[in-house]
mmCIF file of C-alpha atoms in Angstrom:
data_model
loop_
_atom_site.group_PDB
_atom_site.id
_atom_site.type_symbol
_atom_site.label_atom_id
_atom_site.label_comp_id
_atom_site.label_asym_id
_atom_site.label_seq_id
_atom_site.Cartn_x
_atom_site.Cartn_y
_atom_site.Cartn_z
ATOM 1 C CA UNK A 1 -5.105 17.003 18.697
ATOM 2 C CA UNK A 2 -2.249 15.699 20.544
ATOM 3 C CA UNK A 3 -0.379 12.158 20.048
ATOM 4 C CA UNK A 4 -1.112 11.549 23.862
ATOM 5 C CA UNK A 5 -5.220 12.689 23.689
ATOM 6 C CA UNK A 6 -5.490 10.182 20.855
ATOM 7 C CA UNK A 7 -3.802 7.378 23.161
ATOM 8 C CA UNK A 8 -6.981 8.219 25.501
ATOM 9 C CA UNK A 9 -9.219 6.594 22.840
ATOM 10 C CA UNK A 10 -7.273 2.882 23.430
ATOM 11 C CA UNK A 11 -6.468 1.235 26.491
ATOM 12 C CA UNK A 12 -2.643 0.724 27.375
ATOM 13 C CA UNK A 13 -3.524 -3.537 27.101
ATOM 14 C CA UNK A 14 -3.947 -2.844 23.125
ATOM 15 C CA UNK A 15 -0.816 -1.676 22.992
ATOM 16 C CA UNK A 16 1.392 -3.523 25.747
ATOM 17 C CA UNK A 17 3.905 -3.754 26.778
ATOM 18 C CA UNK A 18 5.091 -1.181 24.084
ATOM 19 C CA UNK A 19 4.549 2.649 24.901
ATOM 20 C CA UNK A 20 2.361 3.476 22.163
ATOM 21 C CA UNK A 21 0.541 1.786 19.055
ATOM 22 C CA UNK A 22 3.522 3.375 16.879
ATOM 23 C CA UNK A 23 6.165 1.394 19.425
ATOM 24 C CA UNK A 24 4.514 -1.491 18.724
ATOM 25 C CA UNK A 25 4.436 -1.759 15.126
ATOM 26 C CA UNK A 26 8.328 -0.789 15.165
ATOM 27 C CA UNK A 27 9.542 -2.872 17.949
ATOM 28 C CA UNK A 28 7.694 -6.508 17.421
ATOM 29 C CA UNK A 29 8.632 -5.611 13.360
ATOM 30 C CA UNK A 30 12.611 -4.993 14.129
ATOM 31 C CA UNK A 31 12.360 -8.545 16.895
ATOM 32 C CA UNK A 32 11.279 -10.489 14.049
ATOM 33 C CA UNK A 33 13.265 -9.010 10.731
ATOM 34 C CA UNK A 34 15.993 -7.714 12.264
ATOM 35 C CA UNK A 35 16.385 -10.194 15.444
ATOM 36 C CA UNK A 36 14.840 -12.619 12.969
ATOM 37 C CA UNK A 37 12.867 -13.482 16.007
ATOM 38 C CA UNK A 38 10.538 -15.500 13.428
ATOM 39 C CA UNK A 39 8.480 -17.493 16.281
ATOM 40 C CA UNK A 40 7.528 -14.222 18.079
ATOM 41 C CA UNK A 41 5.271 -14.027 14.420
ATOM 42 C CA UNK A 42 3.222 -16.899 16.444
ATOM 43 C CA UNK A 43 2.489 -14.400 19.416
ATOM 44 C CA UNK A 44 1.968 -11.011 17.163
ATOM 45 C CA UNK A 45 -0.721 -12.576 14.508
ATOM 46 C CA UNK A 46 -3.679 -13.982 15.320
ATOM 47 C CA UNK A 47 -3.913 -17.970 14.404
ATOM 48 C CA UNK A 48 -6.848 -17.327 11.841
ATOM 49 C CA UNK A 49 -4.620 -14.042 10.589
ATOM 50 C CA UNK A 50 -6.486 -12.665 6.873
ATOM 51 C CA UNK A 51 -4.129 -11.288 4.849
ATOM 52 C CA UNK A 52 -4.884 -9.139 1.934
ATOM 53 C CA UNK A 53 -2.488 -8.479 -0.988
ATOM 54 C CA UNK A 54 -2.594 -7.658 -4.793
ATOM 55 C CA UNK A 55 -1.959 -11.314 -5.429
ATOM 56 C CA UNK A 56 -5.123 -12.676 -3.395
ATOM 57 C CA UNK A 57 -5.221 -13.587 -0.050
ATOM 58 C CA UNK A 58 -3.483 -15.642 3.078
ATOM 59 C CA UNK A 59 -4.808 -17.207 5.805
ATOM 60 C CA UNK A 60 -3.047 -18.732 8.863
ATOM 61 C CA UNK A 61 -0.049 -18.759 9.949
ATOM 62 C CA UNK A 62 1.908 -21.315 7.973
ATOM 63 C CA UNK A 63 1.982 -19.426 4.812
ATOM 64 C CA UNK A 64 3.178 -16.354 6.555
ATOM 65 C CA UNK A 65 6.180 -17.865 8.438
ATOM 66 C CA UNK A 66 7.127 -19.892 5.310
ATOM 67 C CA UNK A 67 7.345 -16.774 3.526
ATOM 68 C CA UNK A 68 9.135 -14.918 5.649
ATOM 69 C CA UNK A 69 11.693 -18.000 5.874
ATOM 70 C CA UNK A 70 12.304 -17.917 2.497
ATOM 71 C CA UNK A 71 12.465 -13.993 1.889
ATOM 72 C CA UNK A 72 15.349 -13.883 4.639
ATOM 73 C CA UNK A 73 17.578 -16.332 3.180
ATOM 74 C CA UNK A 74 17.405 -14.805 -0.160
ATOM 75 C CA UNK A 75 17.771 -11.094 1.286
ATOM 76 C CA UNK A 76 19.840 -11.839 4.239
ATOM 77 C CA UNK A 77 20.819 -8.219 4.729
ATOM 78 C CA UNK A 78 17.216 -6.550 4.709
ATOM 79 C CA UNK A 79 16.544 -3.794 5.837
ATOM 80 C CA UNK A 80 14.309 -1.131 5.957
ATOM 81 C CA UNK A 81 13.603 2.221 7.801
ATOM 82 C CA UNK A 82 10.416 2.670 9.656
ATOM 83 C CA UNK A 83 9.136 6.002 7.270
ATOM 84 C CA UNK A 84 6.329 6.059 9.192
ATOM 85 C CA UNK A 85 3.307 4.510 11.185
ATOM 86 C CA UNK A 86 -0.085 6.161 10.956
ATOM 87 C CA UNK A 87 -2.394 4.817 13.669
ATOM 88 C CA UNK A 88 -5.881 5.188 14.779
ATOM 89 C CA UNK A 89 -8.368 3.430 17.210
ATOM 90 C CA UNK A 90 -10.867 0.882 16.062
ATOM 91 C CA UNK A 91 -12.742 0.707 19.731
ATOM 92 C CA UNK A 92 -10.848 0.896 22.642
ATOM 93 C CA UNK A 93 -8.808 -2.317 22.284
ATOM 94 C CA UNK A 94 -7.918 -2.075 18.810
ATOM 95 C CA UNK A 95 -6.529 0.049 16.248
ATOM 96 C CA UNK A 96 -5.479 0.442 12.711
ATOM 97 C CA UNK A 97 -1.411 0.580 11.693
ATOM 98 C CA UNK A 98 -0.393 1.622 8.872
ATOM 99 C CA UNK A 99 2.994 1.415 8.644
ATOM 100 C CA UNK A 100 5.627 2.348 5.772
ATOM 101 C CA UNK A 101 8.424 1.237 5.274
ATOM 102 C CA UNK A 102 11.560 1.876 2.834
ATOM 103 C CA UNK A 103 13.673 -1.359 2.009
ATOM 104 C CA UNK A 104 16.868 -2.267 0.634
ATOM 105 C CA UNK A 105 18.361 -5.762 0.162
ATOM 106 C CA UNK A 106 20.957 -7.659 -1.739
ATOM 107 C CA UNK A 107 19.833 -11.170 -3.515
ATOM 108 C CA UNK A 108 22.292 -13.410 -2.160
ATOM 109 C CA UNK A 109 19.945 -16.665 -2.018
ATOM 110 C CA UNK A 110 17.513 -17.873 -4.056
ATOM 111 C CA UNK A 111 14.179 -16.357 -4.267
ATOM 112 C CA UNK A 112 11.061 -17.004 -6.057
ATOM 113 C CA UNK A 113 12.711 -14.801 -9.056
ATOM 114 C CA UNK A 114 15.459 -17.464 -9.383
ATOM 115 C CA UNK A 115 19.255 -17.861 -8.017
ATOM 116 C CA UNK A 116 20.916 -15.057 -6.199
ATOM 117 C CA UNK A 117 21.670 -12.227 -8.507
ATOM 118 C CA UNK A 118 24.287 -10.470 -6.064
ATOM 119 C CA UNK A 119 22.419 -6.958 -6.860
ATOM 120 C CA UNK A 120 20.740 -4.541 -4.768
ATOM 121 C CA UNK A 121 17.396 -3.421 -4.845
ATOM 122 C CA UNK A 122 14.791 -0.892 -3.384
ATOM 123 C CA UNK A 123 11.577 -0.024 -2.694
ATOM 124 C CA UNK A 124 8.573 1.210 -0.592
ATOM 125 C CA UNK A 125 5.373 -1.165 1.274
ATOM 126 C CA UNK A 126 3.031 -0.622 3.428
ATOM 127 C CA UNK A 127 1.658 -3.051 5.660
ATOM 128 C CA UNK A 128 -2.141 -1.597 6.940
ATOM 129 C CA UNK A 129 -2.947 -3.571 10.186
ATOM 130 C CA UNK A 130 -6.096 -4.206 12.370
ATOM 131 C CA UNK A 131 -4.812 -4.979 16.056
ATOM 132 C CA UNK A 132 -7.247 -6.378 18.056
ATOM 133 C CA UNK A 133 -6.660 -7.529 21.809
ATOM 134 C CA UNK A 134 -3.089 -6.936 20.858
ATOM 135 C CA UNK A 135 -2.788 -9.332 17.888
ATOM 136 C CA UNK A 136 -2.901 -8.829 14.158
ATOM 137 C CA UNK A 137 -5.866 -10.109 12.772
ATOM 138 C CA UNK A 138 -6.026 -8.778 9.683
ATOM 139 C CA UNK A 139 -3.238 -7.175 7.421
ATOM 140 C CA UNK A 140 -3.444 -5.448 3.981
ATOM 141 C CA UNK A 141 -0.036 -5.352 1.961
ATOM 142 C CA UNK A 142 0.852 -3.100 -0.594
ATOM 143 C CA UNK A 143 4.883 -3.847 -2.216
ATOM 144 C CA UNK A 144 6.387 -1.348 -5.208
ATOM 145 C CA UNK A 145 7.738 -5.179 -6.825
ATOM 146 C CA UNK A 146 8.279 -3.105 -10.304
ATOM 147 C CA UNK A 147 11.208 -2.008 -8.645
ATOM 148 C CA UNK A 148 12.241 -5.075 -6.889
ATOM 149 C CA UNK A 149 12.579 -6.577 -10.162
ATOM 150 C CA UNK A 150 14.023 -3.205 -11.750
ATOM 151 C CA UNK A 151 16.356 -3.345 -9.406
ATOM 152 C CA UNK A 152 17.850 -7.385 -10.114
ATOM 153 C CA UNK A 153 17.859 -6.782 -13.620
ATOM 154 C CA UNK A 154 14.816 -8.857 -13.992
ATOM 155 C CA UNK A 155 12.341 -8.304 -16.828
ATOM 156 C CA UNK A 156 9.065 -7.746 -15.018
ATOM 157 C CA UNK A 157 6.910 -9.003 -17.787
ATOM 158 C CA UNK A 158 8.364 -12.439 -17.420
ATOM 159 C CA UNK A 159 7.678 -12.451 -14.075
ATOM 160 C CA UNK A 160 4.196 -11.167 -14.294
ATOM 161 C CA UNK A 161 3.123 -13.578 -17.196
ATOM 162 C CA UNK A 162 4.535 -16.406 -14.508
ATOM 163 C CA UNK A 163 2.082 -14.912 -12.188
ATOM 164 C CA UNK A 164 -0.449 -14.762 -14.431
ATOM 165 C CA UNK A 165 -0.870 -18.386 -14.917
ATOM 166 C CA UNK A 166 0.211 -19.722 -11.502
ATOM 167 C CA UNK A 167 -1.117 -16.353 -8.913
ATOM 168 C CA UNK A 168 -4.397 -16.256 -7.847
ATOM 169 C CA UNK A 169 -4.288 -12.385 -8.638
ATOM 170 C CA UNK A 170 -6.429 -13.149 -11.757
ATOM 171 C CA UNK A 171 -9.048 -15.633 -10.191
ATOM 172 C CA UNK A 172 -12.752 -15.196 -9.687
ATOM 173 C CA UNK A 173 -12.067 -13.046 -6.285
ATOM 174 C CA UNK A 174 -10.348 -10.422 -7.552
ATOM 175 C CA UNK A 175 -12.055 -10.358 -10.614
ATOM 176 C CA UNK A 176 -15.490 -10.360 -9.257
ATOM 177 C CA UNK A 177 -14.419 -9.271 -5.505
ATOM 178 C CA UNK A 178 -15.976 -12.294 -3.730
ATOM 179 C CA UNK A 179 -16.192 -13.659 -0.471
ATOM 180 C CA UNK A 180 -13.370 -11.647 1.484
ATOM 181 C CA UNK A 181 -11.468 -10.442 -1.286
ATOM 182 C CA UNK A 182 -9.143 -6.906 -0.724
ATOM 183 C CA UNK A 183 -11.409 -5.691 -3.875
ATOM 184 C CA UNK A 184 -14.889 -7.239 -2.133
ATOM 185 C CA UNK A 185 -18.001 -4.527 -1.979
ATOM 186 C CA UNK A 186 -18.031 -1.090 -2.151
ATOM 187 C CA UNK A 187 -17.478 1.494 0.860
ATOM 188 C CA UNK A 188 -20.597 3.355 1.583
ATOM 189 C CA UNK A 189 -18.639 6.315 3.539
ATOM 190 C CA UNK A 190 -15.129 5.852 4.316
ATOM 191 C CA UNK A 191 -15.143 9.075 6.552
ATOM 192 C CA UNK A 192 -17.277 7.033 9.279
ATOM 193 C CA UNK A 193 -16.004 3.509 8.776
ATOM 194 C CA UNK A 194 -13.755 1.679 6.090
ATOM 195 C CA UNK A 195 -12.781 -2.278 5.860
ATOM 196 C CA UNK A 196 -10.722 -2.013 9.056
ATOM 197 C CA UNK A 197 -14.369 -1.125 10.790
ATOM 198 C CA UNK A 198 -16.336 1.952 12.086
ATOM 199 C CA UNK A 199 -13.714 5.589 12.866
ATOM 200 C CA UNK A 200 -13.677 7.587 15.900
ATOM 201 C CA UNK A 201 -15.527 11.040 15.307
ATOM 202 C CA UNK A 202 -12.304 13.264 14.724
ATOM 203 C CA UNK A 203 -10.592 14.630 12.271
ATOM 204 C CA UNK A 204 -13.825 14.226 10.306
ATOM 205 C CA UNK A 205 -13.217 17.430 8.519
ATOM 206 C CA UNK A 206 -9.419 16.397 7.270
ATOM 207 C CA UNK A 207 -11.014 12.859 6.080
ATOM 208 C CA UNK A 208 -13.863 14.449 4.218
ATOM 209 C CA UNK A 209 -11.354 16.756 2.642
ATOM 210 C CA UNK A 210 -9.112 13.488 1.285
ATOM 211 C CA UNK A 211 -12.597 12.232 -0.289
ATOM 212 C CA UNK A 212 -13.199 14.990 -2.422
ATOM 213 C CA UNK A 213 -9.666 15.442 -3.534
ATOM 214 C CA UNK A 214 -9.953 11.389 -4.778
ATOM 215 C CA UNK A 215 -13.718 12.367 -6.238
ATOM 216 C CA UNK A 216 -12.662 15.653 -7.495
ATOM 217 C CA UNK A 217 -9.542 15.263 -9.233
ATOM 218 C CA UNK A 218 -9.318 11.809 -9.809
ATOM 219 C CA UNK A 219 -12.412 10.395 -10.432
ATOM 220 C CA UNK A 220 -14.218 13.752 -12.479
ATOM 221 C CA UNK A 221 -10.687 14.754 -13.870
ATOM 222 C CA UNK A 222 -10.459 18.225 -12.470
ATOM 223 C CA UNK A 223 -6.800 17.845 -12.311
ATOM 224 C CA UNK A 224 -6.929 21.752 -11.936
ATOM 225 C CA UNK A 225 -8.284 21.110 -8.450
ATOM 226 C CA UNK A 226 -4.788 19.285 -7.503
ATOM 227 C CA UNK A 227 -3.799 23.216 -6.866
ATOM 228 C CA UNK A 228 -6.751 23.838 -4.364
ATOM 229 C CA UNK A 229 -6.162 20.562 -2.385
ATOM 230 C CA UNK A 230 -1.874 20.859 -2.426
ATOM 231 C CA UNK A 231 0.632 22.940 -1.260
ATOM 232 C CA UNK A 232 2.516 25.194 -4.220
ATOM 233 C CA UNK A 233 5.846 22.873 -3.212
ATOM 234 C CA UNK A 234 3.844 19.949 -2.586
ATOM 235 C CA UNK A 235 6.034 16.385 -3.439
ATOM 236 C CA UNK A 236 4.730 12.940 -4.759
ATOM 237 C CA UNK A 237 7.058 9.732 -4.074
ATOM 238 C CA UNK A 238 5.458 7.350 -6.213
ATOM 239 C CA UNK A 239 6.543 3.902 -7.453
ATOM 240 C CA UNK A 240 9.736 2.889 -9.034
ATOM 241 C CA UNK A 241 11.112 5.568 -6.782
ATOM 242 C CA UNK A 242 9.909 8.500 -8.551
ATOM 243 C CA UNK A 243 9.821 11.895 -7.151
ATOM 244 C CA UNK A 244 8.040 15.052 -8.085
ATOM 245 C CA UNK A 245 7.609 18.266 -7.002
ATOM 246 C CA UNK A 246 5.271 21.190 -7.498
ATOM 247 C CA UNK A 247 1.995 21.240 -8.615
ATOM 248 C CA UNK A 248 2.561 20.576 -12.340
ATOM 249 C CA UNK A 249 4.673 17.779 -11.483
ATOM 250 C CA UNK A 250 2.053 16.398 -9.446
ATOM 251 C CA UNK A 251 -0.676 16.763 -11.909
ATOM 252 C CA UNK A 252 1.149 14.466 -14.113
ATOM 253 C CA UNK A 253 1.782 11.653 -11.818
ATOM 254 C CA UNK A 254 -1.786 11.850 -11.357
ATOM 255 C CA UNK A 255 -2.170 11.714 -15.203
ATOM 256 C CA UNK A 256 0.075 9.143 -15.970
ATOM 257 C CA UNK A 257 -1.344 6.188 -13.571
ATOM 258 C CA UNK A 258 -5.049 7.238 -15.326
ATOM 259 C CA UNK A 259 -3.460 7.384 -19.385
ATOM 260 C CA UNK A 260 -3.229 3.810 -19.403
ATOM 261 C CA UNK A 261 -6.998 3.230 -17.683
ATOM 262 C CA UNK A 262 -9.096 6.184 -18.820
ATOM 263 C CA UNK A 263 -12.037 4.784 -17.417
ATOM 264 C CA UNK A 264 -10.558 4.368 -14.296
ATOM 265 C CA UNK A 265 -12.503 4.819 -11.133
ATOM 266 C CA UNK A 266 -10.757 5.329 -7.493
ATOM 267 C CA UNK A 267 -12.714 4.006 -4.678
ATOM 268 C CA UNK A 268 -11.639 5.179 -0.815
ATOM 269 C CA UNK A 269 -11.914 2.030 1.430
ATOM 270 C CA UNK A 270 -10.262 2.995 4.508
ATOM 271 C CA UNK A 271 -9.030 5.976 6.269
ATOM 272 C CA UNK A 272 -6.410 6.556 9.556
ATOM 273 C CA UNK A 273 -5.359 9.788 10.291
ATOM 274 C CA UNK A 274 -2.997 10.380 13.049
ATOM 275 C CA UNK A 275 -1.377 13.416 14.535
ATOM 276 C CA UNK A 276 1.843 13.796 16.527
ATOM 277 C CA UNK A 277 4.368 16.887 17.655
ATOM 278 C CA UNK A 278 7.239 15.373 15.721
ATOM 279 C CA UNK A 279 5.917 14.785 12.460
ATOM 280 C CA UNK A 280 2.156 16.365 12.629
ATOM 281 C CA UNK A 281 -1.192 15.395 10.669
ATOM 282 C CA UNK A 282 -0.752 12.588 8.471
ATOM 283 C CA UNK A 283 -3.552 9.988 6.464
ATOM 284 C CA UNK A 284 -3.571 7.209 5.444
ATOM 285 C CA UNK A 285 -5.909 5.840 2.415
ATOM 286 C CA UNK A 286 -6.410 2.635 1.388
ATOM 287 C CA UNK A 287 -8.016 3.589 -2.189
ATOM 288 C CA UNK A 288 -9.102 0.867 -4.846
ATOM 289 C CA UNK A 289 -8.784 1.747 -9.374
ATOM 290 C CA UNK A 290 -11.031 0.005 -11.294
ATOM 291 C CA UNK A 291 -10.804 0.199 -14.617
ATOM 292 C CA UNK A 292 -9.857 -1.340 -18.103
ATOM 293 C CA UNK A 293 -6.400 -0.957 -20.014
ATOM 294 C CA UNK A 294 -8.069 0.482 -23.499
ATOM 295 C CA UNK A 295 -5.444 3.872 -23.029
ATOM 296 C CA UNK A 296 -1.792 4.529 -23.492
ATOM 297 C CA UNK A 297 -0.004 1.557 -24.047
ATOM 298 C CA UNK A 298 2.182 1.747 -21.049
ATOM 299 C CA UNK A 299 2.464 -2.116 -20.367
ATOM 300 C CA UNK A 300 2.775 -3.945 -23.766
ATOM 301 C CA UNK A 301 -0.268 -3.748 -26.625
ATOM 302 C CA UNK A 302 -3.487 -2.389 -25.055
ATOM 303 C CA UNK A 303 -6.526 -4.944 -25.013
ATOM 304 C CA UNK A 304 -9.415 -3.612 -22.574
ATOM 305 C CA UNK A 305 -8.147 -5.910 -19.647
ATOM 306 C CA UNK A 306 -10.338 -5.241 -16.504
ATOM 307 C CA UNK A 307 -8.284 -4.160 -13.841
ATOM 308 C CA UNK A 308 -8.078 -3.874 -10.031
ATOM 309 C CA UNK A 309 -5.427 -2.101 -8.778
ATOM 310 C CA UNK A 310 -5.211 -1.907 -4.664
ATOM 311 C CA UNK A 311 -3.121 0.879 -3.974
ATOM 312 C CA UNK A 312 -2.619 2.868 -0.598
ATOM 313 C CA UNK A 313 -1.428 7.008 0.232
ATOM 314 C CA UNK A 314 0.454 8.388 2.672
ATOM 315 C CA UNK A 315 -0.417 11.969 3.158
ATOM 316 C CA UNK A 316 1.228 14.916 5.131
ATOM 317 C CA UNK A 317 -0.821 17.901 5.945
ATOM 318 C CA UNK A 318 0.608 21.438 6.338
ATOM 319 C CA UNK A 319 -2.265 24.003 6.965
ATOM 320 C CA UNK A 320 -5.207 21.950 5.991
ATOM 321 C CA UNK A 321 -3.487 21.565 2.513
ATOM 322 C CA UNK A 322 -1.752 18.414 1.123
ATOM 323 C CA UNK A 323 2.462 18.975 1.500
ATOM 324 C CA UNK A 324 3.346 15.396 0.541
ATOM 325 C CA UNK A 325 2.380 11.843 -1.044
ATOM 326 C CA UNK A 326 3.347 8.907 -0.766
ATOM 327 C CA UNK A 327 1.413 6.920 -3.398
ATOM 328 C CA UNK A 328 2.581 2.689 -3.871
ATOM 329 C CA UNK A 329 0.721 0.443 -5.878
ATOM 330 C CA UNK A 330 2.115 -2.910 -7.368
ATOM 331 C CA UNK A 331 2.446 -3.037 -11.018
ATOM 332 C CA UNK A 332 3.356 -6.386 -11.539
ATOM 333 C CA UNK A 333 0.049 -7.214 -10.216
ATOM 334 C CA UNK A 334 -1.292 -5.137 -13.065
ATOM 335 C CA UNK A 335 0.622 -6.967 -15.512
ATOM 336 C CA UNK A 336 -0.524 -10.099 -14.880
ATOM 337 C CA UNK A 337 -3.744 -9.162 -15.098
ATOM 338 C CA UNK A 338 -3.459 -7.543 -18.485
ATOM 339 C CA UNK A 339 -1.712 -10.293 -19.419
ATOM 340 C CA UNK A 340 -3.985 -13.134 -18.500
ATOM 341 C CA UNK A 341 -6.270 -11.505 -20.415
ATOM 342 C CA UNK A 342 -4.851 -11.769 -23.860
ATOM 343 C CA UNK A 343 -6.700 -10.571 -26.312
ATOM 344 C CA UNK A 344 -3.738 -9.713 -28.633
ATOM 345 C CA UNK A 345 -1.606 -8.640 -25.978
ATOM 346 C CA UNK A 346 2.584 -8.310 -26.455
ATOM 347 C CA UNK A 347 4.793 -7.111 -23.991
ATOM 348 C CA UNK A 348 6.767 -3.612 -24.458
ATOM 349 C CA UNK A 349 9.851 -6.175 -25.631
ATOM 350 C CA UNK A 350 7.873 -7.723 -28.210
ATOM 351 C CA UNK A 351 6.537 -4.558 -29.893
ATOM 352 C CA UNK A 352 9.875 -2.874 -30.096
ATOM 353 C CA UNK A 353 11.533 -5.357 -31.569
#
């Protein structure tokens, strides 16, 4: 399948006046961060814009252009290379983006972590959009903040106990996963539809194939199976800028984010796969771990928190097998919810010491 034959599944107004969805996400994202176009934000999102994060959620526009203010005056320099945008219809007047990207800044103004720090940090997002009539209306936002922090010289575990009594990333919502939560119901098939709405009937067999490696290796444990599903040299990029390569590699990244929750669960809730001459099949998953922090004590003194953690994979296919990963979650929104739980919990600091 052909980037052009999938363009046949959208009309050119879902897209306009860029060439493709893949233009558009680049060149309306580079107008307002780069051009710091901020007003165009009014004619890109939707007035009534949802926006899902780790933290809780956003609605309307005020919150998002305030936020944006504020992130470019403490990081005037950002910037960030488009990694990647993997799109796929949602009828033929909308579509799902979801777009990586790799950024780099240096905290020069003050920032909701405090005065300006003069260092330089780095890290990987990925913004998963529903465009509808050519607006966002709906956006789900995954951030590697472990290494935002990591990277000012900021202990993470201050920040997240901040969060944990001021974020709504421990209320009722994502606790419970009310109302429209980013952690709300569970996803009866993601192969035919996911929470950005119903798939087109392609690439059915590729989707189906993602599923089992989540239900197979993940979920039972047959970590063996990561050899059946991924190429001998396959890599994982992974948070806090990790990188691994080959299959045993692999099978411990896998391990490591499932030591700390051994009861962990992943759920699939959406699924874009897109295919192009220049960079071939890719997928993305939006995937949801459940679980409780009763394993390795990886973030301070273990105390059977409940956990949510909203995570999202970037996948590249080379003959129907699994070459690369890109897997970003946000820890800190872990940490605050282990911490908010208590229960005899002490940070990594406090135990050493």
């Amino acid at each position: 399948m052909s980037i052009d034959a999938q363009l046949n599944d959208l009309l050119p107004s879902a897209y306009a006046p860029y060439r493709n969805p893949r233009d558009y996400i680049t060149g309306w994202t580079d107008r307002i961060w780069i051009n710091r176009g901020l007003g165009q934000i009014n004619d890109m999102y939707a007035p009534d814009v949802k926006v899902h994060t780790c933290y809780g959620e956003t609605y309307g526009m005020r919150d998002v252009i305030g936020n944006s203010i504020q992130k470019m005056v403490a990081f005037p320099n950002r910037g960030g290379g488009h990694d990647d945008v993997i799109w796929e219809a949602r009828g033929d007047n909308s579509f799902i983006s979801s777009h990586r990207v790799f950024n780099n800044a240096t905290h020069t103004g003050h920032w909701t972590y405090g005065p300006p720090t003069g260092r330089t940090w780095f890290n990987r997002s990925v913004a998963h959009c529903l465009v509808r009539n050519n607006v966002v209306v709906e956006e789900w936002v995954i951030r590697d903040e472990f290494a935002v922090l990591e990277g000012l010289g900021i202990d993470p575990y201050v920040v997240a106990a901040e969060l944990a009594d001021h974020s709504p990333v421990l209320g009722k919502a994502i606790e419970s996963g009310e109302k429209a939560s980013s952690f709300a119901g569970v996803i009866a098939d993601p192969v035919v539809a996911g929470i950005s709405g119903a798939r087109p009937a392609r690439y059915r067999e590729d989707s189906a194939m993602i599923v089992r490696y989540f239900d197979e290796v993940w979920n039972q444990r047959h970590i063996d199976r990561v050899a059946h599903y991924c190429n001998e040299a396959v890599v994982c990029q992974s948070v806090r800028m990790r990188r691994s390569m080959q299959i045993s590699n692999f099978q411990m990244e896998v391990m490591a984010l499932l030591a700390p929750f051994p009861d962990g669960v992943i759920e699939v809730r959406d699924i874009a796969v897109h295919e192009s001459a220049d960079l071939g099949t890719r997928i993305a998953v939006i995937w949801l771990l459940r679980g409780t922090y009763s394993g390795s004590p990886v973030y301070g003194a273990v105390n059977r928190a409940p956990v949510n953690i909203m995570g999202v994979s970037h996948f590249e296919l080379r003959d129907g097998k699994i070459s690369r990963e890109y897997r970003i979650f946000d820890e800190i929104s872990v940490i605050a919810q282990i911490i908010k739980h208590g229960n005899g919990w002490k940070s990594p600091t406090a135990i050493a010491s």
